[in-house]
Amino acid sequence: MRVKEHLQNFLVVSVAYITAYSLVLGFVSPLQQILLSNVILEVSLLFLPHGIRVLSFWFFGWRAAIYLLPAAYLMMVVSAQAGISLDLWSPLGNILACLLGFLIAKAVFPDLASKRGMPNWKYFGIIALFSSFFNSVGMTVLHVHELKILIATGYVIGDMAGFFVCFLILMYAFRFARLLAKASDT
Amino acid sequence: MSSLLKNIAKMQIMLADMEAEIGIRDIGAIEKSVLITIVDLANDATLVHTRAILKHPLNDGYSRPSLFRALKNLESLGKISKGGDRRGLYILSGESA
């Protein structure tokens, strides 16, 4: 793969990740603090970047870990400015957990990976679930220093809800793009 | 085609598949018009005849083949289904009913 292509992939992944994370920081987290103030700040119940991580791993394989890492560390710094201080290892832990989930999903469900030569959306859901499981265990240990089932479940709920909403946003974005294209044709 | 474009195309196909499976797939203007017509006509009778759909003022601007194609599409999307003993009768199905 050429350097230009790597750079292009890196930019697309970074922009998507930063946009999704900014939506969480600017909209989801404040709303969560008002409505569910008893949930700890480190747990987002609608973590949109999980959808971006899953898509990145599916499209770029293990390379996605490298593409995602700078944006993940940048958003850790931004989170700290917003009053949510994350562990220094958490961006790396998130990404490695997703990579592990992706590799296991690929090994366990090889048939689901492709339908008529095209990806099946349920397969993305399985990658999201596997990744979220490892992510929740890692993040709970990092932030609470012990494995608390309730907090770990919060991470899984946040990741899966974020994954699903992220896909819905993409779906409507493509639909909107199609509408715009149709309108400009007429 | 560049790999980025290929990935976007793959993602669009996957999302379209997801839209269809969770039942929020967008339907075209003619399909919408035909579905509204059937909802309108279904107020008077549960079974709606193709003739009534073709004659409905909402479908004035569409050709017969387009309307038949729209009926077929709506049927494959599970919005309507064939009903009754005679041919050409349709009934709203699933959440459209």
PDB file of C-alpha atoms in Angstrom:
ATOM      1  CA  MET A   1       0.000   0.000   0.000  1.00  0.00           C
ATOM      2  CA  ARG A   2       1.340   3.416  -0.939  1.00  0.00           C
ATOM      3  CA  VAL A   3       2.159   6.143   1.580  1.00  0.00           C
ATOM      4  CA  LYS A   4      -0.543   8.379   0.083  1.00  0.00           C
ATOM      5  CA  GLU A   5      -3.174   5.694   0.649  1.00  0.00           C
ATOM      6  CA  HIS A   6      -2.072   5.193   4.280  1.00  0.00           C
ATOM      7  CA  LEU A   7      -2.250   8.927   4.832  1.00  0.00           C
ATOM      8  CA  GLN A   8      -5.725   9.066   3.283  1.00  0.00           C
ATOM      9  CA  ASN A   9      -6.970   6.213   5.487  1.00  0.00           C
ATOM     10  CA  PHE A  10      -5.401   7.793   8.551  1.00  0.00           C
ATOM     11  CA  LEU A  11      -7.113  11.133   7.827  1.00  0.00           C
ATOM     12  CA  VAL A  12     -10.537   9.574   7.213  1.00  0.00           C
ATOM     13  CA  VAL A  13     -10.345   7.454  10.376  1.00  0.00           C
ATOM     14  CA  SER A  14      -9.054  10.369  12.482  1.00  0.00           C
ATOM     15  CA  VAL A  15     -11.711  12.826  11.272  1.00  0.00           C
ATOM     16  CA  ALA A  16     -14.490  10.269  11.821  1.00  0.00           C
ATOM     17  CA  TYR A  17     -13.201   9.340  15.293  1.00  0.00           C
ATOM     18  CA  ILE A  18     -12.710  12.971  16.404  1.00  0.00           C
ATOM     19  CA  THR A  19     -16.180  13.945  15.109  1.00  0.00           C
ATOM     20  CA  ALA A  20     -17.874  11.038  16.885  1.00  0.00           C
ATOM     21  CA  TYR A  21     -15.935  11.658  20.115  1.00  0.00           C
ATOM     22  CA  SER A  22     -16.717  15.403  19.992  1.00  0.00           C
ATOM     23  CA  LEU A  23     -20.421  14.599  19.703  1.00  0.00           C
ATOM     24  CA  VAL A  24     -20.103  12.433  22.813  1.00  0.00           C
ATOM     25  CA  LEU A  25     -18.170  15.076  24.765  1.00  0.00           C
ATOM     26  CA  GLY A  26     -20.296  18.023  23.697  1.00  0.00           C
ATOM     27  CA  PHE A  27     -23.739  16.478  23.645  1.00  0.00           C
ATOM     28  CA  VAL A  28     -24.048  12.978  25.122  1.00  0.00           C
ATOM     29  CA  SER A  29     -21.923  13.450  28.277  1.00  0.00           C
ATOM     30  CA  PRO A  30     -23.579  16.695  29.476  1.00  0.00           C
ATOM     31  CA  LEU A  31     -27.011  15.165  28.865  1.00  0.00           C
ATOM     32  CA  GLN A  32     -25.976  11.991  30.705  1.00  0.00           C
ATOM     33  CA  GLN A  33     -24.728  14.058  33.673  1.00  0.00           C
ATOM     34  CA  ILE A  34     -28.128  15.763  33.905  1.00  0.00           C
ATOM     35  CA  LEU A  35     -30.301  12.687  33.383  1.00  0.00           C
ATOM     36  CA  LEU A  36     -28.147   9.939  34.931  1.00  0.00           C
ATOM     37  CA  SER A  37     -25.895  11.725  37.397  1.00  0.00           C
ATOM     38  CA  ASN A  38     -25.157   8.517  39.334  1.00  0.00           C
ATOM     39  CA  VAL A  39     -23.265   6.978  36.384  1.00  0.00           C
ATOM     40  CA  ILE A  40     -19.518   7.687  36.635  1.00  0.00           C
ATOM     41  CA  LEU A  41     -18.127  10.190  34.123  1.00  0.00           C
ATOM     42  CA  GLU A  42     -15.721   7.705  32.531  1.00  0.00           C
ATOM     43  CA  VAL A  43     -18.656   5.558  31.355  1.00  0.00           C
ATOM     44  CA  SER A  44     -20.540   6.975  28.372  1.00  0.00           C
ATOM     45  CA  LEU A  45     -23.880   5.296  27.792  1.00  0.00           C
ATOM     46  CA  LEU A  46     -23.800   6.258  24.109  1.00  0.00           C
ATOM     47  CA  PHE A  47     -20.208   5.966  22.955  1.00  0.00           C
ATOM     48  CA  LEU A  48     -20.376   6.734  19.219  1.00  0.00           C
ATOM     49  CA  PRO A  49     -16.623   6.242  18.493  1.00  0.00           C
ATOM     50  CA  HIS A  50     -17.117   2.499  19.053  1.00  0.00           C
ATOM     51  CA  GLY A  51     -18.904   2.335  15.681  1.00  0.00           C
ATOM     52  CA  ILE A  52     -15.951   4.105  14.050  1.00  0.00           C
ATOM     53  CA  ARG A  53     -13.487   1.694  15.692  1.00  0.00           C
ATOM     54  CA  VAL A  54     -15.459  -1.336  14.458  1.00  0.00           C
ATOM     55  CA  LEU A  55     -15.687   0.023  10.901  1.00  0.00           C
ATOM     56  CA  SER A  56     -11.988   0.928  10.897  1.00  0.00           C
ATOM     57  CA  PHE A  57     -10.930  -2.560  11.984  1.00  0.00           C
ATOM     58  CA  TRP A  58     -13.176  -4.192   9.430  1.00  0.00           C
ATOM     59  CA  PHE A  59     -11.885  -2.041   6.577  1.00  0.00           C
ATOM     60  CA  PHE A  60      -8.210  -1.771   7.480  1.00  0.00           C
ATOM     61  CA  GLY A  61      -7.530  -4.778   9.730  1.00  0.00           C
ATOM     62  CA  TRP A  62      -4.737  -4.432  12.306  1.00  0.00           C
ATOM     63  CA  ARG A  63      -3.553  -1.204  10.608  1.00  0.00           C
ATOM     64  CA  ALA A  64      -6.627   0.521  12.042  1.00  0.00           C
ATOM     65  CA  ALA A  65      -4.927   0.365  15.463  1.00  0.00           C
ATOM     66  CA  ILE A  66      -2.168   2.641  14.121  1.00  0.00           C
ATOM     67  CA  TYR A  67      -4.632   4.937  12.324  1.00  0.00           C
ATOM     68  CA  LEU A  68      -6.786   5.285  15.452  1.00  0.00           C
ATOM     69  CA  LEU A  69      -4.114   5.772  18.098  1.00  0.00           C
ATOM     70  CA  PRO A  70      -3.200   9.485  17.549  1.00  0.00           C
ATOM     71  CA  ALA A  71      -6.868  10.574  17.467  1.00  0.00           C
ATOM     72  CA  ALA A  72      -7.585   8.474  20.570  1.00  0.00           C
ATOM     73  CA  TYR A  73      -4.759  10.170  22.510  1.00  0.00           C
ATOM     74  CA  LEU A  74      -5.803  13.600  21.229  1.00  0.00           C
ATOM     75  CA  MET A  75      -9.344  13.016  22.484  1.00  0.00           C
ATOM     76  CA  MET A  76      -7.992  11.817  25.824  1.00  0.00           C
ATOM     77  CA  VAL A  77      -6.359  15.256  26.213  1.00  0.00           C
ATOM     78  CA  VAL A  78      -9.565  17.003  25.092  1.00  0.00           C
ATOM     79  CA  SER A  79     -11.577  14.875  27.564  1.00  0.00           C
ATOM     80  CA  ALA A  80      -9.281  15.958  30.390  1.00  0.00           C
ATOM     81  CA  GLN A  81      -9.947  19.606  29.435  1.00  0.00           C
ATOM     82  CA  ALA A  82     -13.671  18.826  29.582  1.00  0.00           C
ATOM     83  CA  GLY A  83     -13.289  17.465  33.109  1.00  0.00           C
ATOM     84  CA  ILE A  84     -13.249  13.736  32.255  1.00  0.00           C
ATOM     85  CA  SER A  85      -9.772  12.497  33.113  1.00  0.00           C
ATOM     86  CA  LEU A  86      -8.989   9.120  31.604  1.00  0.00           C
ATOM     87  CA  ASP A  87      -6.119   6.790  32.424  1.00  0.00           C
ATOM     88  CA  LEU A  88      -3.008   7.256  30.260  1.00  0.00           C
ATOM     89  CA  TRP A  89      -3.299   3.634  29.112  1.00  0.00           C
ATOM     90  CA  SER A  90      -6.996   3.794  28.271  1.00  0.00           C
ATOM     91  CA  PRO A  91      -6.710   4.896  24.556  1.00  0.00           C
ATOM     92  CA  LEU A  92      -4.194   2.114  23.893  1.00  0.00           C
ATOM     93  CA  GLY A  93      -6.287  -0.347  25.925  1.00  0.00           C
ATOM     94  CA  ASN A  94      -9.464   0.577  23.983  1.00  0.00           C
ATOM     95  CA  ILE A  95      -7.807   0.002  20.655  1.00  0.00           C
ATOM     96  CA  LEU A  96      -6.086  -3.249  21.621  1.00  0.00           C
ATOM     97  CA  ALA A  97      -9.374  -4.550  23.061  1.00  0.00           C
ATOM     98  CA  CYS A  98     -11.097  -3.754  19.737  1.00  0.00           C
ATOM     99  CA  LEU A  99      -8.323  -5.432  17.788  1.00  0.00           C
ATOM    100  CA  LEU A 100      -8.655  -8.535  19.976  1.00  0.00           C
ATOM    101  CA  GLY A 101     -12.457  -8.526  19.566  1.00  0.00           C
ATOM    102  CA  PHE A 102     -12.115  -8.149  15.795  1.00  0.00           C
ATOM    103  CA  LEU A 103      -9.603 -10.998  15.506  1.00  0.00           C
ATOM    104  CA  ILE A 104     -11.705 -13.328  17.675  1.00  0.00           C
ATOM    105  CA  ALA A 105     -14.944 -12.483  15.805  1.00  0.00           C
ATOM    106  CA  LYS A 106     -13.155 -13.169  12.526  1.00  0.00           C
ATOM    107  CA  ALA A 107     -11.870 -16.503  13.779  1.00  0.00           C
ATOM    108  CA  VAL A 108     -15.134 -17.655  15.404  1.00  0.00           C
ATOM    109  CA  PHE A 109     -17.571 -16.546  12.658  1.00  0.00           C
ATOM    110  CA  PRO A 110     -15.715 -16.825   9.344  1.00  0.00           C
ATOM    111  CA  ASP A 111     -18.983 -17.516   7.433  1.00  0.00           C
ATOM    112  CA  LEU A 112     -20.630 -14.289   8.610  1.00  0.00           C
ATOM    113  CA  ALA A 113     -17.782 -12.169   7.339  1.00  0.00           C
ATOM    114  CA  SER A 114     -19.121 -12.033   3.825  1.00  0.00           C
ATOM    115  CA  LYS A 115     -22.522 -12.307   2.173  1.00  0.00           C
ATOM    116  CA  ARG A 116     -22.488 -12.308  -1.645  1.00  0.00           C
ATOM    117  CA  GLY A 117     -18.940 -11.000  -1.358  1.00  0.00           C
ATOM    118  CA  MET A 118     -20.184  -8.037   0.690  1.00  0.00           C
ATOM    119  CA  PRO A 119     -19.995  -7.414   4.434  1.00  0.00           C
ATOM    120  CA  ASN A 120     -23.011  -8.400   6.502  1.00  0.00           C
ATOM    121  CA  TRP A 121     -24.066  -5.776   9.063  1.00  0.00           C
ATOM    122  CA  LYS A 122     -24.696  -8.445  11.725  1.00  0.00           C
ATOM    123  CA  TYR A 123     -21.028  -9.343  11.528  1.00  0.00           C
ATOM    124  CA  PHE A 124     -20.163  -5.768  12.488  1.00  0.00           C
ATOM    125  CA  GLY A 125     -22.486  -6.177  15.480  1.00  0.00           C
ATOM    126  CA  ILE A 126     -20.573  -9.284  16.544  1.00  0.00           C
ATOM    127  CA  ILE A 127     -17.225  -7.480  16.215  1.00  0.00           C
ATOM    128  CA  ALA A 128     -18.699  -4.595  18.256  1.00  0.00           C
ATOM    129  CA  LEU A 129     -19.888  -6.964  20.989  1.00  0.00           C
ATOM    130  CA  PHE A 130     -16.631  -8.910  21.254  1.00  0.00           C
ATOM    131  CA  SER A 131     -14.579  -5.694  21.241  1.00  0.00           C
ATOM    132  CA  SER A 132     -16.853  -4.112  23.801  1.00  0.00           C
ATOM    133  CA  PHE A 133     -16.503  -7.102  26.124  1.00  0.00           C
ATOM    134  CA  PHE A 134     -12.693  -6.844  26.226  1.00  0.00           C
ATOM    135  CA  ASN A 135     -12.886  -3.058  26.312  1.00  0.00           C
ATOM    136  CA  SER A 136     -15.256  -3.059  29.298  1.00  0.00           C
ATOM    137  CA  VAL A 137     -13.039  -5.431  31.284  1.00  0.00           C
ATOM    138  CA  GLY A 138      -9.933  -3.342  30.529  1.00  0.00           C
ATOM    139  CA  MET A 139     -11.552   0.033  31.213  1.00  0.00           C
ATOM    140  CA  THR A 140     -13.196  -1.094  34.448  1.00  0.00           C
ATOM    141  CA  VAL A 141      -9.884  -2.375  35.780  1.00  0.00           C
ATOM    142  CA  LEU A 142      -8.075   0.804  34.649  1.00  0.00           C
ATOM    143  CA  HIS A 143     -10.572   3.299  36.040  1.00  0.00           C
ATOM    144  CA  VAL A 144     -12.044   1.559  39.080  1.00  0.00           C
ATOM    145  CA  HIS A 145      -8.983  -0.660  39.817  1.00  0.00           C
ATOM    146  CA  GLU A 146     -11.189  -3.723  40.256  1.00  0.00           C
ATOM    147  CA  LEU A 147     -13.673  -5.610  38.088  1.00  0.00           C
ATOM    148  CA  LYS A 148     -17.126  -4.247  38.939  1.00  0.00           C
ATOM    149  CA  ILE A 149     -19.823  -5.996  36.915  1.00  0.00           C
ATOM    150  CA  LEU A 150     -22.225  -3.023  36.967  1.00  0.00           C
ATOM    151  CA  ILE A 151     -19.627  -0.606  35.597  1.00  0.00           C
ATOM    152  CA  ALA A 152     -18.395  -3.161  33.047  1.00  0.00           C
ATOM    153  CA  THR A 153     -22.026  -3.607  31.908  1.00  0.00           C
ATOM    154  CA  GLY A 154     -22.283   0.185  31.566  1.00  0.00           C
ATOM    155  CA  TYR A 155     -19.323   0.149  29.185  1.00  0.00           C
ATOM    156  CA  VAL A 156     -20.879  -2.637  27.092  1.00  0.00           C
ATOM    157  CA  ILE A 157     -24.249  -0.816  26.942  1.00  0.00           C
ATOM    158  CA  GLY A 158     -22.518   2.438  25.964  1.00  0.00           C
ATOM    159  CA  ASP A 159     -20.395   0.804  23.277  1.00  0.00           C
ATOM    160  CA  MET A 160     -23.245  -1.182  21.742  1.00  0.00           C
ATOM    161  CA  ALA A 161     -25.705   1.736  21.824  1.00  0.00           C
ATOM    162  CA  GLY A 162     -22.999   3.962  20.349  1.00  0.00           C
ATOM    163  CA  PHE A 163     -22.252   1.421  17.628  1.00  0.00           C
ATOM    164  CA  PHE A 164     -25.909   1.144  16.646  1.00  0.00           C
ATOM    165  CA  VAL A 165     -26.560   4.912  16.691  1.00  0.00           C
ATOM    166  CA  CYS A 166     -23.342   5.516  14.744  1.00  0.00           C
ATOM    167  CA  PHE A 167     -24.599   3.141  12.021  1.00  0.00           C
ATOM    168  CA  LEU A 168     -28.013   4.833  12.036  1.00  0.00           C
ATOM    169  CA  ILE A 169     -26.338   8.247  11.624  1.00  0.00           C
ATOM    170  CA  LEU A 170     -24.321   6.893   8.686  1.00  0.00           C
ATOM    171  CA  MET A 171     -27.465   5.387   7.171  1.00  0.00           C
ATOM    172  CA  TYR A 172     -29.309   8.717   7.282  1.00  0.00           C
ATOM    173  CA  ALA A 173     -26.213  10.610   6.109  1.00  0.00           C
ATOM    174  CA  PHE A 174     -26.026   8.422   2.992  1.00  0.00           C
ATOM    175  CA  ARG A 175     -29.781   8.767   2.503  1.00  0.00           C
ATOM    176  CA  PHE A 176     -29.443  12.557   2.751  1.00  0.00           C
ATOM    177  CA  ALA A 177     -26.554  12.496   0.261  1.00  0.00           C
ATOM    178  CA  ARG A 178     -28.715  10.483  -2.160  1.00  0.00           C
ATOM    179  CA  LEU A 179     -31.561  12.999  -1.756  1.00  0.00           C
ATOM    180  CA  LEU A 180     -29.190  15.897  -2.424  1.00  0.00           C
ATOM    181  CA  ALA A 181     -27.829  14.159  -5.518  1.00  0.00           C
ATOM    182  CA  LYS A 182     -31.377  13.520  -6.757  1.00  0.00           C
ATOM    183  CA  ALA A 183     -32.367  17.150  -6.097  1.00  0.00           C
ATOM    184  CA  SER A 184     -29.361  18.497  -7.994  1.00  0.00           C
ATOM    185  CA  ASP A 185     -30.191  16.206 -10.945  1.00  0.00           C
ATOM    186  CA  THR A 186     -33.719  17.612 -11.322  1.00  0.00           C
TER     187      THR A 186
ATOM    188  CA  MET B   1     -11.354   2.413  -8.230  1.00  0.00           C
ATOM    189  CA  SER B   2      -9.379   3.607  -5.205  1.00  0.00           C
ATOM    190  CA  SER B   3      -9.594   1.510  -2.054  1.00  0.00           C
ATOM    191  CA  LEU B   4     -11.298   4.390  -0.209  1.00  0.00           C
ATOM    192  CA  LEU B   5     -14.090   4.552  -2.793  1.00  0.00           C
ATOM    193  CA  LYS B   6     -14.364   0.764  -2.727  1.00  0.00           C
ATOM    194  CA  ASN B   7     -14.761   0.862   1.066  1.00  0.00           C
ATOM    195  CA  ILE B   8     -17.433   3.569   0.863  1.00  0.00           C
ATOM    196  CA  ALA B   9     -19.325   1.507  -1.716  1.00  0.00           C
ATOM    197  CA  LYS B  10     -19.101  -1.603   0.495  1.00  0.00           C
ATOM    198  CA  MET B  11     -20.303   0.405   3.495  1.00  0.00           C
ATOM    199  CA  GLN B  12     -23.289   1.749   1.531  1.00  0.00           C
ATOM    200  CA  ILE B  13     -24.286  -1.779   0.476  1.00  0.00           C
ATOM    201  CA  MET B  14     -23.957  -3.028   4.061  1.00  0.00           C
ATOM    202  CA  LEU B  15     -26.020  -0.100   5.413  1.00  0.00           C
ATOM    203  CA  ALA B  16     -28.708  -0.606   2.726  1.00  0.00           C
ATOM    204  CA  ASP B  17     -28.897  -4.256   3.784  1.00  0.00           C
ATOM    205  CA  MET B  18     -29.244  -3.163   7.416  1.00  0.00           C
ATOM    206  CA  GLU B  19     -31.957  -0.617   6.483  1.00  0.00           C
ATOM    207  CA  ALA B  20     -33.957  -3.344   4.762  1.00  0.00           C
ATOM    208  CA  GLU B  21     -33.560  -5.795   7.638  1.00  0.00           C
ATOM    209  CA  ILE B  22     -34.575  -3.356  10.362  1.00  0.00           C
ATOM    210  CA  GLY B  23     -37.439  -2.118   8.179  1.00  0.00           C
ATOM    211  CA  ILE B  24     -36.513   1.537   7.598  1.00  0.00           C
ATOM    212  CA  ARG B  25     -35.558   1.254   3.948  1.00  0.00           C
ATOM    213  CA  ASP B  26     -36.578   4.332   2.011  1.00  0.00           C
ATOM    214  CA  ILE B  27     -39.174   3.748  -0.693  1.00  0.00           C
ATOM    215  CA  GLY B  28     -39.422   5.726  -3.903  1.00  0.00           C
ATOM    216  CA  ALA B  29     -41.963   8.438  -4.750  1.00  0.00           C
ATOM    217  CA  ILE B  30     -44.167   6.107  -6.850  1.00  0.00           C
ATOM    218  CA  GLU B  31     -44.108   3.406  -4.158  1.00  0.00           C
ATOM    219  CA  LYS B  32     -45.086   6.026  -1.549  1.00  0.00           C
ATOM    220  CA  SER B  33     -47.917   7.246  -3.748  1.00  0.00           C
ATOM    221  CA  VAL B  34     -49.198   3.690  -4.335  1.00  0.00           C
ATOM    222  CA  LEU B  35     -48.949   2.849  -0.620  1.00  0.00           C
ATOM    223  CA  ILE B  36     -50.910   5.997   0.327  1.00  0.00           C
ATOM    224  CA  THR B  37     -53.494   5.100  -2.313  1.00  0.00           C
ATOM    225  CA  ILE B  38     -53.905   1.627  -0.837  1.00  0.00           C
ATOM    226  CA  VAL B  39     -54.216   3.078   2.682  1.00  0.00           C
ATOM    227  CA  ASP B  40     -56.866   5.482   1.359  1.00  0.00           C
ATOM    228  CA  LEU B  41     -58.809   2.782  -0.498  1.00  0.00           C
ATOM    229  CA  ALA B  42     -58.453   0.314   2.373  1.00  0.00           C
ATOM    230  CA  ASN B  43     -60.768   2.567   4.419  1.00  0.00           C
ATOM    231  CA  ASP B  44     -63.681   1.478   2.243  1.00  0.00           C
ATOM    232  CA  ALA B  45     -62.704  -2.149   1.764  1.00  0.00           C
ATOM    233  CA  THR B  46     -59.919  -4.287   3.206  1.00  0.00           C
ATOM    234  CA  LEU B  47     -59.024  -5.699  -0.191  1.00  0.00           C
ATOM    235  CA  VAL B  48     -57.944  -3.147  -2.762  1.00  0.00           C
ATOM    236  CA  HIS B  49     -58.199  -3.889  -6.480  1.00  0.00           C
ATOM    237  CA  THR B  50     -55.340  -2.981  -8.859  1.00  0.00           C
ATOM    238  CA  ARG B  51     -57.871  -1.189 -11.094  1.00  0.00           C
ATOM    239  CA  ALA B  52     -58.798   1.162  -8.237  1.00  0.00           C
ATOM    240  CA  ILE B  53     -55.120   1.866  -7.539  1.00  0.00           C
ATOM    241  CA  LEU B  54     -54.452   2.705 -11.208  1.00  0.00           C
ATOM    242  CA  LYS B  55     -57.502   5.004 -11.378  1.00  0.00           C
ATOM    243  CA  HIS B  56     -56.736   6.846  -8.131  1.00  0.00           C
ATOM    244  CA  PRO B  57     -56.119  10.631  -8.650  1.00  0.00           C
ATOM    245  CA  LEU B  58     -52.849  10.405  -6.685  1.00  0.00           C
ATOM    246  CA  ASN B  59     -51.397   8.141  -9.381  1.00  0.00           C
ATOM    247  CA  ASP B  60     -52.460  10.221 -12.392  1.00  0.00           C
ATOM    248  CA  GLY B  61     -48.919  11.229 -13.309  1.00  0.00           C
ATOM    249  CA  TYR B  62     -47.477   7.717 -13.413  1.00  0.00           C
ATOM    250  CA  SER B  63     -47.504   5.207 -16.251  1.00  0.00           C
ATOM    251  CA  ARG B  64     -49.125   1.781 -15.852  1.00  0.00           C
ATOM    252  CA  PRO B  65     -45.819  -0.137 -15.978  1.00  0.00           C
ATOM    253  CA  SER B  66     -44.354   2.139 -13.248  1.00  0.00           C
ATOM    254  CA  LEU B  67     -47.379   1.539 -11.027  1.00  0.00           C
ATOM    255  CA  PHE B  68     -47.218  -2.237 -11.541  1.00  0.00           C
ATOM    256  CA  ARG B  69     -43.492  -2.144 -10.751  1.00  0.00           C
ATOM    257  CA  ALA B  70     -44.206  -0.135  -7.597  1.00  0.00           C
ATOM    258  CA  LEU B  71     -46.811  -2.718  -6.532  1.00  0.00           C
ATOM    259  CA  LYS B  72     -44.249  -5.471  -7.036  1.00  0.00           C
ATOM    260  CA  ASN B  73     -41.612  -3.551  -5.022  1.00  0.00           C
ATOM    261  CA  LEU B  74     -44.041  -2.900  -2.176  1.00  0.00           C
ATOM    262  CA  GLU B  75     -44.935  -6.575  -2.175  1.00  0.00           C
ATOM    263  CA  SER B  76     -41.274  -7.629  -2.000  1.00  0.00           C
ATOM    264  CA  LEU B  77     -40.678  -5.125   0.828  1.00  0.00           C
ATOM    265  CA  GLY B  78     -43.553  -6.748   2.736  1.00  0.00           C
ATOM    266  CA  LYS B  79     -45.650  -3.554   2.837  1.00  0.00           C
ATOM    267  CA  ILE B  80     -48.540  -5.153   0.925  1.00  0.00           C
ATOM    268  CA  SER B  81     -49.529  -8.667  -0.001  1.00  0.00           C
ATOM    269  CA  LYS B  82     -51.913 -10.366  -2.381  1.00  0.00           C
ATOM    270  CA  GLY B  83     -55.267 -11.149  -0.841  1.00  0.00           C
ATOM    271  CA  GLY B  84     -58.625 -12.697  -1.689  1.00  0.00           C
ATOM    272  CA  ASP B  85     -59.429 -15.399  -4.209  1.00  0.00           C
ATOM    273  CA  ARG B  86     -59.381 -13.234  -7.324  1.00  0.00           C
ATOM    274  CA  ARG B  87     -56.287 -11.861  -9.051  1.00  0.00           C
ATOM    275  CA  GLY B  88     -55.226  -8.227  -8.641  1.00  0.00           C
ATOM    276  CA  LEU B  89     -56.390  -7.805  -5.064  1.00  0.00           C
ATOM    277  CA  TYR B  90     -54.026  -6.359  -2.473  1.00  0.00           C
ATOM    278  CA  ILE B  91     -54.102  -6.003   1.290  1.00  0.00           C
ATOM    279  CA  LEU B  92     -51.889  -3.939   3.607  1.00  0.00           C
ATOM    280  CA  SER B  93     -49.540  -6.152   5.539  1.00  0.00           C
ATOM    281  CA  GLY B  94     -47.314  -5.920   8.605  1.00  0.00           C
ATOM    282  CA  GLU B  95     -46.994  -2.498  10.227  1.00  0.00           C
ATOM    283  CA  SER B  96     -48.553  -0.771   7.188  1.00  0.00           C
ATOM    284  CA  ALA B  97     -51.928  -2.304   8.123  1.00  0.00           C
TER     285      ALA B  97
END
